[in-house]
Amino acid sequence: MDDGVYDRVDRTLEALGLARAPREDPLTYPGAWPAESGLLVGDRLLPLDGHTTYGNRTPVLAIGSNACPGQLRHKMAEFGITSPVPMVKVRVTGIDIGVSAHVSRVGYVSASPVNSPGVVRELFVTWFDARQLAVVDASEGAYDRAWLPGSGATSEFRFEPGSGELLRGAYVYVNRHGVLHDGTGVPRRHPGERALLTELLGGSAELRTLFGRTPEEFCEQARADRELCERGARLFRKEGRVTASGLERYVRPQQTGSPGIGSSLSPPLR
């Protein structure tokens, strides 16, 4: 791009329509995603310089709101972290976007990855440094971070950036509660928060008793009420809505965050 043209482009998240964080407005979940790869720097999303891999950072596949720059900025700002975050658009094979079988205390039912052989999606791999990774790990209280191999003849997954090269793999957050199914035992896809909550509430009188009759009431009731959120997760299981994501076998015991950092990071809302 011509330098003069580049200087005139407003790269703020607000100007790009990427500023709103689902943590502050739950019904916007999973938030607005960028159209292309970019470098998140404070409140701006800049073009990348052509890199698609970063050897000193950890690649994490974004399934839900972690692909929303406004949400990432919100999480990092909570701990005063302003270092850049590369967000690389990737063609992913073998993973689809399901629905977590828990209710988040920020007021929404979040997305969760599911094993879907042959399915191809365009998603984002976020490349975090140690401090950033500790923040995101701590924010994913209902999830375990698992490594999905993306290379090798027997690999179920492929991660292809625009450069055409294959990533050797990426981490993903696997929900330890499982995922919701579509009524036939097959993991359901996350259609966006308002549509999802409308469907869930319409199908369960007991859920309406707990959270209200509308998506707005659901979000308001769930927000910051740990006990109510836990009751919601138990109800999902009681009503037989829950199945496995198919990714549980990739979860391994591991430390959250990085040495000397992870244990101290515990965002109040997860």
Coordinates of C-alpha atoms in Angstrom, one line a residue, residues 69-228:
P69 CA -9.9 -7.8 18.7
G70 CA -12.2 -5.9 21.1
Q71 CA -12.4 -8.9 23.4
L72 CA -8.6 -9.5 23.3
R73 CA -7.9 -5.9 24.0
H74 CA -10.3 -6.1 27.0
K75 CA -8.6 -9.2 28.4
M76 CA -5.1 -7.7 28.0
A77 CA -6.1 -4.3 29.4
E78 CA -7.3 -5.9 32.6
F79 CA -3.6 -6.7 33.4
G80 CA -2.0 -3.7 31.7
I81 CA -0.6 -5.6 28.8
T82 CA -0.1 -3.6 25.7
S83 CA 2.3 -5.8 23.6
P84 CA 1.2 -6.6 20.1
V85 CA -0.8 -9.8 19.2
P86 CA -0.4 -11.3 15.7
M87 CA -3.8 -12.6 14.5
V88 CA -3.3 -14.9 11.4
K89 CA -6.2 -16.0 9.3
V90 CA -5.9 -19.8 8.7
R91 CA -7.7 -22.4 6.8
V92 CA -8.5 -25.1 9.3
T93 CA -9.5 -28.7 8.5
G94 CA -11.0 -31.0 11.1
I95 CA -12.4 -28.5 13.6
D96 CA -15.9 -26.9 13.8
I97 CA -17.4 -24.3 16.2
G98 CA -19.7 -26.0 18.7
V99 CA -21.5 -24.8 21.8
S100 CA -20.0 -25.2 25.3
A101 CA -22.1 -27.0 27.8
H102 CA -21.7 -24.3 30.5
V103 CA -22.9 -20.8 31.1
S104 CA -20.2 -18.1 31.4
R105 CA -20.3 -15.6 34.2
V106 CA -19.9 -12.8 31.7
G107 CA -23.4 -13.7 30.6
Y108 CA -23.3 -15.9 27.5
V109 CA -23.1 -19.5 26.4
S110 CA -19.7 -19.6 24.6
A111 CA -18.4 -21.4 21.6
S112 CA -16.3 -24.6 21.9
P113 CA -14.2 -26.5 19.4
V114 CA -15.5 -29.9 18.2
N115 CA -13.7 -32.6 16.2
S116 CA -15.3 -32.5 12.7
P117 CA -13.4 -34.7 10.2
G118 CA -13.3 -33.1 6.8
V119 CA -14.9 -29.8 7.8
V120 CA -13.0 -26.8 6.6
R121 CA -13.3 -23.4 8.3
E122 CA -11.5 -20.1 8.1
L123 CA -10.4 -19.2 11.6
F124 CA -7.7 -17.2 13.3
V125 CA -4.6 -18.4 15.0
T126 CA -3.5 -15.9 17.7
W127 CA 0.2 -15.9 18.5
F128 CA 0.7 -15.1 22.2
D129 CA 3.8 -14.2 24.2
A130 CA 4.2 -15.7 27.7
R131 CA 2.4 -13.0 29.5
Q132 CA -0.5 -12.8 27.0
L133 CA -0.9 -16.6 27.1
A134 CA -1.1 -16.5 30.9
V135 CA -3.9 -13.9 30.7
V136 CA -5.9 -15.9 28.1
D137 CA -5.4 -19.2 30.0
A138 CA -6.7 -17.6 33.2
S139 CA -9.7 -16.2 31.3
E140 CA -10.7 -19.7 30.0
G141 CA -11.8 -21.1 33.4
A142 CA -14.0 -23.8 31.9
Y143 CA -11.5 -25.0 29.4
D144 CA -8.2 -26.9 29.2
R145 CA -5.6 -25.9 26.6
A146 CA -4.8 -28.8 24.3
W147 CA -2.2 -29.2 21.5
L148 CA -3.7 -30.4 18.1
P149 CA -1.0 -31.7 15.7
G150 CA -1.4 -30.3 12.2
S151 CA 1.3 -32.1 10.3
G152 CA 2.2 -35.7 9.6
A153 CA 0.5 -38.3 7.5
T154 CA -1.8 -39.4 10.3
S155 CA -2.9 -36.0 11.5
E156 CA -6.6 -35.3 11.7
F157 CA -6.1 -31.6 11.4
R158 CA -4.6 -29.1 9.0
F159 CA -3.7 -25.4 9.7
E160 CA -2.9 -23.5 6.4
P161 CA -2.1 -19.8 6.6
G162 CA -2.4 -17.8 3.4
S163 CA 1.3 -18.4 2.7
G164 CA 0.5 -22.0 1.8
E165 CA 2.7 -23.5 4.4
L166 CA 1.3 -25.8 7.0
L167 CA 1.6 -25.1 10.7
R168 CA 2.9 -28.0 12.7
G169 CA -0.1 -27.6 15.0
A170 CA -1.9 -25.2 17.3
Y171 CA -3.4 -25.1 20.8
V172 CA -7.1 -25.0 21.3
Y173 CA -9.3 -24.6 24.4
V174 CA -11.3 -27.7 25.0
N175 CA -14.4 -27.3 27.3
R176 CA -14.2 -29.7 30.2
H177 CA -18.0 -29.7 30.5
G178 CA -18.5 -31.1 27.0
V179 CA -20.6 -29.5 24.3
L180 CA -24.3 -29.3 23.5
H181 CA -25.7 -31.6 20.8
D182 CA -28.4 -31.0 18.2
G183 CA -30.9 -33.5 19.6
T184 CA -29.4 -36.5 17.6
G185 CA -26.1 -36.7 19.6
V186 CA -24.2 -34.6 17.0
P187 CA -22.5 -31.5 18.4
R188 CA -24.5 -28.4 17.4
R189 CA -22.9 -25.4 15.8
H190 CA -22.9 -22.0 17.5
P191 CA -25.2 -19.7 15.4
G192 CA -24.4 -16.5 17.3
E193 CA -25.6 -15.7 20.9
R194 CA -29.0 -14.2 20.3
A195 CA -30.1 -17.1 18.0
L196 CA -28.6 -19.7 20.3
L197 CA -30.3 -18.4 23.5
T198 CA -33.6 -18.0 21.7
E199 CA -33.4 -21.7 20.7
L200 CA -32.3 -22.9 24.1
L201 CA -34.9 -21.0 26.1
G202 CA -37.6 -22.0 23.7
G203 CA -36.8 -25.7 24.2
S204 CA -36.7 -25.7 28.0
A205 CA -39.2 -24.5 30.5
E206 CA -36.8 -25.1 33.4
L207 CA -34.1 -23.0 31.7
R208 CA -36.7 -20.2 31.3
T209 CA -37.4 -20.5 35.0
L210 CA -33.8 -20.0 35.9
F211 CA -32.8 -17.3 33.4
G212 CA -35.9 -15.7 32.0
R213 CA -37.8 -15.9 28.8
T214 CA -35.6 -13.7 26.5
P215 CA -31.9 -13.6 25.5
E216 CA -31.7 -10.2 27.2
E217 CA -33.1 -11.6 30.5
F218 CA -30.7 -14.7 30.2
C219 CA -27.6 -12.5 29.9
E220 CA -28.7 -10.2 32.8
Q221 CA -29.5 -13.1 35.1
A222 CA -26.3 -15.0 34.3
R223 CA -23.9 -12.2 34.5
A224 CA -21.6 -12.6 37.5
D225 CA -23.9 -15.1 39.3
R226 CA -21.6 -18.1 39.7
E227 CA -24.3 -20.3 41.4
L228 CA -26.9 -19.6 38.7

